Short mmCIF file of N, CA and C in Angstrom, two decimals:
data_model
loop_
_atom_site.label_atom_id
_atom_site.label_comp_id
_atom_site.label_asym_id
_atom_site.label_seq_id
_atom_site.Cartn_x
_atom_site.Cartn_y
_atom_site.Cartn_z
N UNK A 1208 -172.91 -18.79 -134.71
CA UNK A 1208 -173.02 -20.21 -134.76
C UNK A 1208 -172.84 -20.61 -136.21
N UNK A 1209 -171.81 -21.40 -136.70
CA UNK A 1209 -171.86 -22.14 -137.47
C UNK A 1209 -172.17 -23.30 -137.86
N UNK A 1210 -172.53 -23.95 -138.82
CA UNK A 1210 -173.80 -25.47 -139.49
C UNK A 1210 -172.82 -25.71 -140.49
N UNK A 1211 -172.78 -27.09 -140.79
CA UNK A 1211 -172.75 -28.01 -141.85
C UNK A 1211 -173.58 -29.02 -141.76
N UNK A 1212 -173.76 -29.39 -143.30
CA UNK A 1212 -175.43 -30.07 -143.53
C UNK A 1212 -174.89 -31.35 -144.03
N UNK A 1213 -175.87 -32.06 -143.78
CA UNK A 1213 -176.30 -33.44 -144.59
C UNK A 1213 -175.31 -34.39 -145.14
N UNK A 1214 -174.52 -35.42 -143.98
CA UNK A 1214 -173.62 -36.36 -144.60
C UNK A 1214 -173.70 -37.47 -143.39
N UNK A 1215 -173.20 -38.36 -143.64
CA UNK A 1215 -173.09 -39.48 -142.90
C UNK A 1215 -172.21 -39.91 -142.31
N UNK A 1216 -172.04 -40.10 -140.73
CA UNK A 1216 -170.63 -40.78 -140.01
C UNK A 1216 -170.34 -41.96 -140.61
N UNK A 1217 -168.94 -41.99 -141.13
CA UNK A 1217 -168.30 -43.28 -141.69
C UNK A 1217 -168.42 -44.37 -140.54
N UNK A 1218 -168.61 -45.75 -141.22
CA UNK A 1218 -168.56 -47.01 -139.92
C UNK A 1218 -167.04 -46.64 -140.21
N UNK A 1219 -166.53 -47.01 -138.78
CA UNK A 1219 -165.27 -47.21 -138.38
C UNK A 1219 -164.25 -45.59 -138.20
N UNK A 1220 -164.65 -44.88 -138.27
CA UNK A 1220 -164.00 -43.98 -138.49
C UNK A 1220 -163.79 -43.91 -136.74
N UNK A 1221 -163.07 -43.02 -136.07
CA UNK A 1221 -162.50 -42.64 -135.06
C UNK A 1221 -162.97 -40.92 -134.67
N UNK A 1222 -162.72 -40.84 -133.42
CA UNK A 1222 -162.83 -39.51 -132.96
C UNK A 1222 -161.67 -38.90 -131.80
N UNK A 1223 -161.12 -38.11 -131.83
CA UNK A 1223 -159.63 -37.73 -131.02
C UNK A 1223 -160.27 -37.66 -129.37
N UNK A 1224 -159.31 -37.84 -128.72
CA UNK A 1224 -159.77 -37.84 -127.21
C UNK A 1224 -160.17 -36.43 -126.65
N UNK A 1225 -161.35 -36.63 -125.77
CA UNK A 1225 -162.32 -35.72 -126.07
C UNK A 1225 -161.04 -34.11 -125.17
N UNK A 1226 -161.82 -33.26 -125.50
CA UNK A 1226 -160.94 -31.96 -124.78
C UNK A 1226 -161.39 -31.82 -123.30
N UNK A 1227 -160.88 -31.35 -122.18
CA UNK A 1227 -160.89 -31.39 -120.67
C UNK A 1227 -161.56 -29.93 -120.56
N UNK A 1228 -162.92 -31.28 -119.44
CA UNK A 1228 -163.75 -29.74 -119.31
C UNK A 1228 -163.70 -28.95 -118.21
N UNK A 1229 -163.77 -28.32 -117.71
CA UNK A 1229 -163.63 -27.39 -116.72
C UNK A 1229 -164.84 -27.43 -115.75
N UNK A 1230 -165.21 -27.60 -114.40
CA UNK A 1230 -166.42 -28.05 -113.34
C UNK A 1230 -167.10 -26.64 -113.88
N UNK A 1231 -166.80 -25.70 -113.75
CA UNK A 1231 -167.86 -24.34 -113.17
C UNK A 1231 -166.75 -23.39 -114.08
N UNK A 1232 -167.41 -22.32 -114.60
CA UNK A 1232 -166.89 -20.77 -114.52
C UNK A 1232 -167.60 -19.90 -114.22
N UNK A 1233 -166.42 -19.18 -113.70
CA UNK A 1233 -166.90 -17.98 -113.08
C UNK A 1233 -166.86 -16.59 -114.51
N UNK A 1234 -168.27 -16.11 -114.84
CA UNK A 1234 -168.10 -14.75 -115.24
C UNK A 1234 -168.82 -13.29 -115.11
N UNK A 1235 -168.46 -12.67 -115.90
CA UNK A 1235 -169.05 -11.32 -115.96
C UNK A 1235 -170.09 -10.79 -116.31
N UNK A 1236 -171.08 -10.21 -116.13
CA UNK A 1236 -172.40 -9.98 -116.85
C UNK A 1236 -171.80 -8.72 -117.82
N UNK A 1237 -172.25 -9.08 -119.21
CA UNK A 1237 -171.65 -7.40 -120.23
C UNK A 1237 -172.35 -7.03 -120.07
N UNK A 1238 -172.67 -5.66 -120.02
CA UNK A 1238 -173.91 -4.66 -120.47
C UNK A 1238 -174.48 -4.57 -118.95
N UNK A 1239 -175.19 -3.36 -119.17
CA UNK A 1239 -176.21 -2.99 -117.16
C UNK A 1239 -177.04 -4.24 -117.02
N UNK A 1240 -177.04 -4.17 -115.50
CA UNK A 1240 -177.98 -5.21 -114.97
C UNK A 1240 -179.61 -5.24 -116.07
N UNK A 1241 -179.65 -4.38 -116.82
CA UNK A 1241 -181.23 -3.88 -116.55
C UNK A 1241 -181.92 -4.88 -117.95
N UNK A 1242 -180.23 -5.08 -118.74
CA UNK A 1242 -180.79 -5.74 -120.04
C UNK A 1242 -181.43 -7.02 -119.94
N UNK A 1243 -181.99 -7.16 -121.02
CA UNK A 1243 -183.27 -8.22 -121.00
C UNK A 1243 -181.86 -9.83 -120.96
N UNK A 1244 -182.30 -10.87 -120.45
CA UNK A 1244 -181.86 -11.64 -120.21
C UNK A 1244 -182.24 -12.73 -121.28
N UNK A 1245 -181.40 -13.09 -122.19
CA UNK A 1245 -181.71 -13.86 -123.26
C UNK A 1245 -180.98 -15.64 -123.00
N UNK A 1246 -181.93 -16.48 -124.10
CA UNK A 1246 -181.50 -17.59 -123.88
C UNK A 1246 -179.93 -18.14 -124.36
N UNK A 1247 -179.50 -17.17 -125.41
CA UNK A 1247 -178.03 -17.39 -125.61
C UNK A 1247 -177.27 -15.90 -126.15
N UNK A 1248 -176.42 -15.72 -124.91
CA UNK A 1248 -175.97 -14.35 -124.20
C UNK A 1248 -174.50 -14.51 -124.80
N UNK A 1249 -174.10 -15.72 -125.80
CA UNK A 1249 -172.62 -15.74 -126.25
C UNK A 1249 -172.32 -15.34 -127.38
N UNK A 1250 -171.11 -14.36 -127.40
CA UNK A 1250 -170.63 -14.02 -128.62
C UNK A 1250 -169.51 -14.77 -129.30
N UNK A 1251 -169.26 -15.68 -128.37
CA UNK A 1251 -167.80 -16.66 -129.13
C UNK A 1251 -167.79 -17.55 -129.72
N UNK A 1252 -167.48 -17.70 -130.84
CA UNK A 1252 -167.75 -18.99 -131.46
C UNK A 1252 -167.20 -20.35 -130.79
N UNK A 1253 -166.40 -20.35 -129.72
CA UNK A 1253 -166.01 -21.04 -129.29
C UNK A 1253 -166.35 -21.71 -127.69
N UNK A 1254 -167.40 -20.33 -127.13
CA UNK A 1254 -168.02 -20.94 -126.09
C UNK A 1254 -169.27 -20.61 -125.97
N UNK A 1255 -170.20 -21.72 -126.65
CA UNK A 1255 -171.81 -21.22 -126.54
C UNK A 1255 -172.53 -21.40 -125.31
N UNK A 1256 -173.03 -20.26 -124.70
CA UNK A 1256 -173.59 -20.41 -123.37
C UNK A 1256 -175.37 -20.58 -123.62
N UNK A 1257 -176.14 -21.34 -123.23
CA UNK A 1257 -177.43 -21.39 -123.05
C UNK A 1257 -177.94 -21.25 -121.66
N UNK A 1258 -179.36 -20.38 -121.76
CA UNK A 1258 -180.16 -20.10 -120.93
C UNK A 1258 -180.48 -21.75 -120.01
N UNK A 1259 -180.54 -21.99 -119.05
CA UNK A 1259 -180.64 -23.26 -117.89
C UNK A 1259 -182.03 -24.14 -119.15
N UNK A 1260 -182.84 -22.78 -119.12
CA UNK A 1260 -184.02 -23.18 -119.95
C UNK A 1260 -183.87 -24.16 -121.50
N UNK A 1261 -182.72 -23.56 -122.20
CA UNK A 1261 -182.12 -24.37 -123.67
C UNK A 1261 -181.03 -25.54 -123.28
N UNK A 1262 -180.81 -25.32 -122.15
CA UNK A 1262 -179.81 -26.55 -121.91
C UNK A 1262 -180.69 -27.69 -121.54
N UNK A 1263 -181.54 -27.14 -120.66
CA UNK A 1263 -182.89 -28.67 -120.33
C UNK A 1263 -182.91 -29.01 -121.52
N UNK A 1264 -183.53 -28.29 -122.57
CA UNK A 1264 -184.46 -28.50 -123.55
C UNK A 1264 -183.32 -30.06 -124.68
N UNK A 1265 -182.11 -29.26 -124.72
CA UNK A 1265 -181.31 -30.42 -125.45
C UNK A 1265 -180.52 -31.17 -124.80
N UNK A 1266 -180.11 -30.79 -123.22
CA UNK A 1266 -179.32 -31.91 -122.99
C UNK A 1266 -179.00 -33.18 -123.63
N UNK A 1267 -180.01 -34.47 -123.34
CA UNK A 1267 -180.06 -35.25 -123.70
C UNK A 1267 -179.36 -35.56 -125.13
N UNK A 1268 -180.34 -34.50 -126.27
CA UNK A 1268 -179.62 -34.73 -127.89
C UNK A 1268 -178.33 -34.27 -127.83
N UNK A 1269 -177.51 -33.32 -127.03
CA UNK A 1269 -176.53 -32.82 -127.19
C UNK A 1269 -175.18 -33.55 -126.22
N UNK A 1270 -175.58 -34.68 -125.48
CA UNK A 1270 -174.42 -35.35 -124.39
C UNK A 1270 -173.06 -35.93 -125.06
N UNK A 1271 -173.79 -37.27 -126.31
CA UNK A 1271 -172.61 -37.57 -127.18
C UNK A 1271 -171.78 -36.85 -127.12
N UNK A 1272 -172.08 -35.02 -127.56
CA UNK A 1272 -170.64 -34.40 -128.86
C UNK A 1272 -170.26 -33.37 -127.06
N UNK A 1273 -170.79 -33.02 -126.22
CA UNK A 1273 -170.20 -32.59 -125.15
C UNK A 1273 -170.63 -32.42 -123.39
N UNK A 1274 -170.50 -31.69 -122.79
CA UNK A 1274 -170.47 -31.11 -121.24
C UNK A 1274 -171.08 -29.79 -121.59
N UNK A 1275 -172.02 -29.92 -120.17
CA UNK A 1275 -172.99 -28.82 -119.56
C UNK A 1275 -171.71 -28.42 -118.65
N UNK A 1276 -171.19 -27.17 -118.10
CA UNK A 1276 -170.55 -26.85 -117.08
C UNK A 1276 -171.36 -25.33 -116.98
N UNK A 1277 -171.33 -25.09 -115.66
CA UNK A 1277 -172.69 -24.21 -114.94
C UNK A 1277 -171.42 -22.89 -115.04
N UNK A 1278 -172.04 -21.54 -115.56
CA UNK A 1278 -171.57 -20.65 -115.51
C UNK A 1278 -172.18 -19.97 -114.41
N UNK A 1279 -171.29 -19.17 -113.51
CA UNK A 1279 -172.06 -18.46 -112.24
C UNK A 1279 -171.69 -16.91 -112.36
N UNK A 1280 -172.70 -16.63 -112.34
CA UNK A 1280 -172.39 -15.06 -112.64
C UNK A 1280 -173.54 -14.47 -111.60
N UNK A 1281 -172.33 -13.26 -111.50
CA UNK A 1281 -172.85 -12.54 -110.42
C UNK A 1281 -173.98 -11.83 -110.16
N UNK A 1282 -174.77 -12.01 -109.45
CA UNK A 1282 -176.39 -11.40 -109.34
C UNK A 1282 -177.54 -12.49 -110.20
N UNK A 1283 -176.99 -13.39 -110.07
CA UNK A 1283 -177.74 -14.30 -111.02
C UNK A 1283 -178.24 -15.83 -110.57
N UNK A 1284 -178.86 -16.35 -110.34
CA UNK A 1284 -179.50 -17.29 -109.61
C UNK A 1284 -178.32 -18.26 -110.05
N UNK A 1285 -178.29 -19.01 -109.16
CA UNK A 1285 -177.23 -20.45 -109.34
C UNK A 1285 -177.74 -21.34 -110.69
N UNK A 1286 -176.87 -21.50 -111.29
CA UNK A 1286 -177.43 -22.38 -112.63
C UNK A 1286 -178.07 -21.58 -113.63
N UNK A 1287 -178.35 -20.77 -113.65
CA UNK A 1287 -179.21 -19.84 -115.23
C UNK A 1287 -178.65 -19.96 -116.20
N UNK A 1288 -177.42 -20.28 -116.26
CA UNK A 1288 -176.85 -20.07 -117.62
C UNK A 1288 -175.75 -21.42 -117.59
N UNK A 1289 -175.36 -22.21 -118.62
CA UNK A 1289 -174.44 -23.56 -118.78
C UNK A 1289 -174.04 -23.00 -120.27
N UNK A 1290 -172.35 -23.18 -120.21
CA UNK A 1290 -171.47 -23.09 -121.06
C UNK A 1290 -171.52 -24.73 -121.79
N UNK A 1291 -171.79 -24.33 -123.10
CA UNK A 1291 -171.71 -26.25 -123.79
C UNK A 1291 -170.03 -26.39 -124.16
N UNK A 1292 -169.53 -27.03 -123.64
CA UNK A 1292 -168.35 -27.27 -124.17
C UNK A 1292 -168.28 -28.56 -125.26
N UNK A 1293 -168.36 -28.30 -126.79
CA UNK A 1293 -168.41 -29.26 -127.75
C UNK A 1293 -166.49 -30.04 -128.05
N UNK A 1294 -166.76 -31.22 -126.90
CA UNK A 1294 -165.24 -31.90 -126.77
C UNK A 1294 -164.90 -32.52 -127.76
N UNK A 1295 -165.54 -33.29 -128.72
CA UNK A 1295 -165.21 -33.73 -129.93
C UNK A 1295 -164.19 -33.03 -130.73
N UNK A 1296 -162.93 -33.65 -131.22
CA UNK A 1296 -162.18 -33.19 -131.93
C UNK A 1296 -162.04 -34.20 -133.23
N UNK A 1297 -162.69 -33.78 -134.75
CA UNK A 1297 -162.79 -34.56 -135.75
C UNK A 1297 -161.75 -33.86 -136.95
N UNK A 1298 -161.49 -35.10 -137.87
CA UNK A 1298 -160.40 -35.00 -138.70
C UNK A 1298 -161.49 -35.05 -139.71
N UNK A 1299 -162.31 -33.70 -140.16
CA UNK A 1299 -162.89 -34.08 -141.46
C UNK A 1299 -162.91 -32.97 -142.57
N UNK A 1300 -161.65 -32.32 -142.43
CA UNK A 1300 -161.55 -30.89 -142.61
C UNK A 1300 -160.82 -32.01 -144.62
N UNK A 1301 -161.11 -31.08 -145.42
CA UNK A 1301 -160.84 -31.37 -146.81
C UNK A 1301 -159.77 -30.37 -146.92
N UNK A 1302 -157.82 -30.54 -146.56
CA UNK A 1302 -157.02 -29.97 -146.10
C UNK A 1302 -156.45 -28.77 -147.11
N UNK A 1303 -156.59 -29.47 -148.59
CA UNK A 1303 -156.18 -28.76 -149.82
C UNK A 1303 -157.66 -27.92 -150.09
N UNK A 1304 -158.61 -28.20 -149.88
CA UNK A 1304 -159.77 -26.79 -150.18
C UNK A 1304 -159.62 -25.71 -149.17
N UNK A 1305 -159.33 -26.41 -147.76
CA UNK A 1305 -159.58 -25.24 -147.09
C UNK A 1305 -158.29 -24.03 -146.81
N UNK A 1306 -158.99 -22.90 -146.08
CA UNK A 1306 -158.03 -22.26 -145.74
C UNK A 1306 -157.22 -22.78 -144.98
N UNK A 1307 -155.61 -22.10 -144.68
CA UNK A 1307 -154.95 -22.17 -143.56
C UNK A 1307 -155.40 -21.78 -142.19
N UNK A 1308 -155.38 -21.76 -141.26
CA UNK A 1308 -156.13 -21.52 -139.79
C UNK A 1308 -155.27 -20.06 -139.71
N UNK A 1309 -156.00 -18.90 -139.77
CA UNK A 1309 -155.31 -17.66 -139.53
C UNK A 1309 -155.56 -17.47 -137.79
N UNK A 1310 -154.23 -16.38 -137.57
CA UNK A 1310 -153.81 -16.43 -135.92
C UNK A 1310 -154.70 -15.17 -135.27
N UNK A 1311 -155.19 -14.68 -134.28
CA UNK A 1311 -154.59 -15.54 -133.16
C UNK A 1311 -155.43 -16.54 -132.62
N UNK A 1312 -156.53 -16.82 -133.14
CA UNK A 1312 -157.30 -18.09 -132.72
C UNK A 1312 -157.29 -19.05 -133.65
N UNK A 1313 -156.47 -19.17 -134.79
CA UNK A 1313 -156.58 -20.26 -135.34
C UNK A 1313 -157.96 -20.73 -136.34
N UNK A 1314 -158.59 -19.35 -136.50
CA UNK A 1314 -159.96 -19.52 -137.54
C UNK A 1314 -159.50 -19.68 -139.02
N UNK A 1315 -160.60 -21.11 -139.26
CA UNK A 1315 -160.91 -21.34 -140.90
C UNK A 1315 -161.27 -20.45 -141.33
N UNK A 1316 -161.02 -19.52 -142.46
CA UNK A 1316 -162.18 -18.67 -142.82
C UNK A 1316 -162.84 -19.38 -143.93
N UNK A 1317 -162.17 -20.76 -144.39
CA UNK A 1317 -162.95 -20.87 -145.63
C UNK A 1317 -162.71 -22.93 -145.74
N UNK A 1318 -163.64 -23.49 -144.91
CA UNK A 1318 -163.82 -24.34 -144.34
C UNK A 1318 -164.06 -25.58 -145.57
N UNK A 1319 -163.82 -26.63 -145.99
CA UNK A 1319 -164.40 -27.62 -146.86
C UNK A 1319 -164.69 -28.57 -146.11
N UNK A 1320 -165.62 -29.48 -145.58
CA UNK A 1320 -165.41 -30.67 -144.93
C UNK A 1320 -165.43 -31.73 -146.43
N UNK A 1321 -164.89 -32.60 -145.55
CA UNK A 1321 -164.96 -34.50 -146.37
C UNK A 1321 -166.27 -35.01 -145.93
N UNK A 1322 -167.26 -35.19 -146.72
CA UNK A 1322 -168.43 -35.66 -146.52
C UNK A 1322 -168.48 -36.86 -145.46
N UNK A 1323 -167.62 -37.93 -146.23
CA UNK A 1323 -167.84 -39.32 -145.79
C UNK A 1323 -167.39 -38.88 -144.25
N UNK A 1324 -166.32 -38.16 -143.84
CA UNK A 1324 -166.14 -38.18 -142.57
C UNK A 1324 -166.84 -37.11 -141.54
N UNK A 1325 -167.65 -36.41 -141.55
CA UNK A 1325 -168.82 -35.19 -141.25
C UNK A 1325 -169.41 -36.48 -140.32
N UNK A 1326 -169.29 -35.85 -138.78
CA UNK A 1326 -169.42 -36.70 -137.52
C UNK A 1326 -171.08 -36.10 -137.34
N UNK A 1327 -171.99 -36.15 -138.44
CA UNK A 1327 -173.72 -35.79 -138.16
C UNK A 1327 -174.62 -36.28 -136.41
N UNK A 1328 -173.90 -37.26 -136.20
CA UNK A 1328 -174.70 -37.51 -135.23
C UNK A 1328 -174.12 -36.62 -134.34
N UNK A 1329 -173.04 -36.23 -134.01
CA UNK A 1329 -172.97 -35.05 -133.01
C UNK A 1329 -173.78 -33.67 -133.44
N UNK A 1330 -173.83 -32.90 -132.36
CA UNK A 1330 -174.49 -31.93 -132.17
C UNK A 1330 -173.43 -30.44 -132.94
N UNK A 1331 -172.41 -30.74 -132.43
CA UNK A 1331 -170.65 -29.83 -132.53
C UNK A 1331 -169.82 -30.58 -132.45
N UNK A 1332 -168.77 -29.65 -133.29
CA UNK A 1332 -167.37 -30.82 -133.27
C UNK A 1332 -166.51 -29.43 -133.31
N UNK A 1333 -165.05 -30.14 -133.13
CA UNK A 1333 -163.86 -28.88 -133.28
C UNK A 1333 -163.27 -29.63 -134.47
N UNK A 1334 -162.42 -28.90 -134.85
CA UNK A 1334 -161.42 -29.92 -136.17
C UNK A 1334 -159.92 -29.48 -135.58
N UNK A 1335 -159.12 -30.40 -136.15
CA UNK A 1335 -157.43 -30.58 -135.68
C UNK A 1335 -157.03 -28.66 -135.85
N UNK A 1336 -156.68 -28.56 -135.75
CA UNK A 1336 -155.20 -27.28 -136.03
C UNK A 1336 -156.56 -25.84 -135.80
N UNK A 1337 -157.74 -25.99 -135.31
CA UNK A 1337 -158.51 -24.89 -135.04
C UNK A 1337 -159.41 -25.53 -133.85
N UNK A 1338 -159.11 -25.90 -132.91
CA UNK A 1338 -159.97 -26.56 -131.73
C UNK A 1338 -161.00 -25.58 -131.16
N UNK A 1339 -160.41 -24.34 -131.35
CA UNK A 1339 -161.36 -23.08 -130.89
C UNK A 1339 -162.85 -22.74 -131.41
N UNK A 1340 -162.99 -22.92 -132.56
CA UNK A 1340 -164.17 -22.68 -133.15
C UNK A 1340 -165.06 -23.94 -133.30
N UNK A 1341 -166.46 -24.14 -132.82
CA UNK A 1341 -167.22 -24.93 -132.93
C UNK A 1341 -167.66 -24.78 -134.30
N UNK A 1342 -168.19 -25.62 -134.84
CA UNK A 1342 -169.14 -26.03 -135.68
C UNK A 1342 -170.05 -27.00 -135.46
N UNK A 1343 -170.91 -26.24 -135.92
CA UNK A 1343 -172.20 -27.05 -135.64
C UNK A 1343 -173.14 -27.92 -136.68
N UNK A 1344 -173.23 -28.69 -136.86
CA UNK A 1344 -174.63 -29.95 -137.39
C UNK A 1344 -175.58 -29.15 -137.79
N UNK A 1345 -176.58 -29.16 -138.96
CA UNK A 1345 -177.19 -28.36 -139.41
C UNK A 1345 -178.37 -28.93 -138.15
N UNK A 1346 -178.54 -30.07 -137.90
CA UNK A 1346 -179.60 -30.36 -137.57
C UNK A 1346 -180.02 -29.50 -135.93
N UNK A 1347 -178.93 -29.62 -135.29
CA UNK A 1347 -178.40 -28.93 -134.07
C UNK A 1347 -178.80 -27.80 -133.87
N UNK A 1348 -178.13 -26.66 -134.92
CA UNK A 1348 -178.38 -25.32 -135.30
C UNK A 1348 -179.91 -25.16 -135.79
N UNK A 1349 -180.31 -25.73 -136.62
CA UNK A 1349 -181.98 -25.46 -136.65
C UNK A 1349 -182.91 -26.10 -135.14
N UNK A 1350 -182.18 -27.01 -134.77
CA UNK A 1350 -182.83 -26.99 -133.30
C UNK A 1350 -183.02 -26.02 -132.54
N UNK A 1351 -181.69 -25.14 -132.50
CA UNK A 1351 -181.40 -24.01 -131.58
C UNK A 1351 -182.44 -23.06 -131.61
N UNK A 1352 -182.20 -22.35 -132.94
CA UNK A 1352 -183.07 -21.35 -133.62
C UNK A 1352 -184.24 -21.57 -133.24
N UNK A 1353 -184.81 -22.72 -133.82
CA UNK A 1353 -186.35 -22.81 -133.27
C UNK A 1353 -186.97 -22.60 -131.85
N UNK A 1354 -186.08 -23.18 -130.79
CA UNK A 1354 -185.83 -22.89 -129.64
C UNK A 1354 -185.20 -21.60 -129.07
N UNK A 1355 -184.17 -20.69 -129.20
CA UNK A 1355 -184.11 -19.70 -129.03
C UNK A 1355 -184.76 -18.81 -129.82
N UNK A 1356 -184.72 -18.63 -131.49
CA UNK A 1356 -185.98 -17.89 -132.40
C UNK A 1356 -184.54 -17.15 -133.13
N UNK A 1357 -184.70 -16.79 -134.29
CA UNK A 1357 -184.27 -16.26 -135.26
C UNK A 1357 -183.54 -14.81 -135.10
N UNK A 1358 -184.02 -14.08 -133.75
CA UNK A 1358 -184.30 -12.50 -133.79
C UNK A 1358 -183.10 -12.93 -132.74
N UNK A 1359 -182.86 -13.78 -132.29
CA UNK A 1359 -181.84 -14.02 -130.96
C UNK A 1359 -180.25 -15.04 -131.43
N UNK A 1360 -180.22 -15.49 -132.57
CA UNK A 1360 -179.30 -16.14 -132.89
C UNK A 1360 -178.85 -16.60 -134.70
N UNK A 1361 -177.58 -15.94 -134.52
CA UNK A 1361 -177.24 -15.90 -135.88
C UNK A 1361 -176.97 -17.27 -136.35
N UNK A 1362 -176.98 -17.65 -137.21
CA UNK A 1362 -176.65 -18.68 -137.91
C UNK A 1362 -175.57 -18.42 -139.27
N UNK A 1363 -174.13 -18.91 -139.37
CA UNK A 1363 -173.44 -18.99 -140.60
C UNK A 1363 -173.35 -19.90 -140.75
N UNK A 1364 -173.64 -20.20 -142.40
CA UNK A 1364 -173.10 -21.64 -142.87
C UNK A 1364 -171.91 -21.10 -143.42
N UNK A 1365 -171.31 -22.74 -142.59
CA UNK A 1365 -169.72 -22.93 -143.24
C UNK A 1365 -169.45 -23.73 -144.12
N UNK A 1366 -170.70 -24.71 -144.74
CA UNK A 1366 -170.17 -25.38 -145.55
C UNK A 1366 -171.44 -26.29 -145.93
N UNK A 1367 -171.50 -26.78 -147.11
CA UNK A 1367 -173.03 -27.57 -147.69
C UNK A 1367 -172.64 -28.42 -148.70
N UNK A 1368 -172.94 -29.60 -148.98
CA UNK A 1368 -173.22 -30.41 -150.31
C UNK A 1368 -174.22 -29.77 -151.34
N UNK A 1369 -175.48 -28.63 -150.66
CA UNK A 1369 -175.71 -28.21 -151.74
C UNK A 1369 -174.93 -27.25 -153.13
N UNK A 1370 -174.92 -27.46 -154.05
CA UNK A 1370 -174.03 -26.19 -154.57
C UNK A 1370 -174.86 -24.80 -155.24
N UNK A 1371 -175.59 -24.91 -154.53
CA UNK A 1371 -176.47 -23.41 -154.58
C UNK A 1371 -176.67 -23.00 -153.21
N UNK A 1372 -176.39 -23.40 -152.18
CA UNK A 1372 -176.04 -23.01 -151.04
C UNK A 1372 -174.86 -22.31 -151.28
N UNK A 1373 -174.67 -21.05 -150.25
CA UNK A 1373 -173.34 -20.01 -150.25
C UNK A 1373 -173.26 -19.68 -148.94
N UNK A 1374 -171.90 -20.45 -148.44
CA UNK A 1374 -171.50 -20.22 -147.39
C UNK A 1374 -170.87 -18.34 -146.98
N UNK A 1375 -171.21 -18.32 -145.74
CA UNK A 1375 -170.69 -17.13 -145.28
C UNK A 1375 -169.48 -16.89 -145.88
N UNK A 1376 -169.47 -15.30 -146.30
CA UNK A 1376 -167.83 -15.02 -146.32
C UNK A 1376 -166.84 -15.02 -145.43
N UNK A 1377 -167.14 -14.83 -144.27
CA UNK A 1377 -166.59 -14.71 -142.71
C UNK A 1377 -167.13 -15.70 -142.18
N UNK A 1378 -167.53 -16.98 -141.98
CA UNK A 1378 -168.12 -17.34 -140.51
C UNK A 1378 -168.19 -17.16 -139.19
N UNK A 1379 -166.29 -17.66 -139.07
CA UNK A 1379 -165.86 -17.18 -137.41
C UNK A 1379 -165.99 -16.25 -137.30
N UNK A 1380 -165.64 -15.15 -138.48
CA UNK A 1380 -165.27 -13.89 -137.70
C UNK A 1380 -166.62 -13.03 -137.44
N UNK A 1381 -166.13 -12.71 -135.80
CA UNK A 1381 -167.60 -12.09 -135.06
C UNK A 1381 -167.05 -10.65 -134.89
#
């Protein structure tokens, strides 16, 4: 999971039409039945799945920036697990600091946002020319943590106004 901290949605600014979500997926359980069943079981930066239990918990704060869609997996009670799909697509990427989007998913490795345009009230956003990788709101990401716990979910920062803050060397890459 990646965070950026502390800036303000511009009045007037715009947001791209949101991305098309999908009703249900169907997937796979990794690992033997036997492993302990955690509240966030995702390794992709691009599709964070929460326990039924963390999706109650934020729905509400998290509707703005996207969609609950129910993952069904096999041997597993109907609903246990919801894929967040963060549909927001924002233009706030600072184009000359950052990296180029390397292939085959199109990851920043070295992210700048534009303050004034940093969409805070969402939860996650995607940016133009890397739709794949979420980023997340600092505020969001310390929600999570506290709610899932530290020992269960990584956190990279991709990017800060502080300048004694040091962003990950890798973020995306998992």
């Amino acid at each position: 999971m990646s965070s950026s901290k502390e800036h303000s949605w511009p009045a007037g600014s715009t947001r791209a039409t949101p991305l098309t979500s999908p009703s249900a997926r169907l997937r796979d359980w990794q690992g033997p039945p036997e492993w302990q069943e955690i509240d966030y079981p995702s390794i992709s930066a691009a599709a964070p799945v929460f326990s039924r239990r963390i999706a109650d918990r934020v729905r509400e704060l998290f509707a703005d920036g996207g969609t609950f869609v129910p993952v069904d997996l096999p041997g597993k009670p109907e609903g246990a697990y919801e894929l967040y799909v963060a549909e927001q697509v924002v233009d706030c990427l600072d184009h000359e600091q950052s990296s180029e989007p390397r292939m085959p998913l199109d990851e920043i490795e070295r992210a700048v946002f534009r303050p004034e345009a940093l969409p805070l009230h969402l939860p996650a956003f995607r940016v133009p020319g890397s739709a794949w990788s979420v980023h997340w709101n600092g505020w969001a990401a310390d929600l999570l943590c506290d709610l899932i716990g530290r020992d269960n979910l990584e956190l990279r920062l991709v990017w800060s106004t502080d300048p004694e803050a040091k962003p990950h060397r890798d973020p995306m890459g998992f």
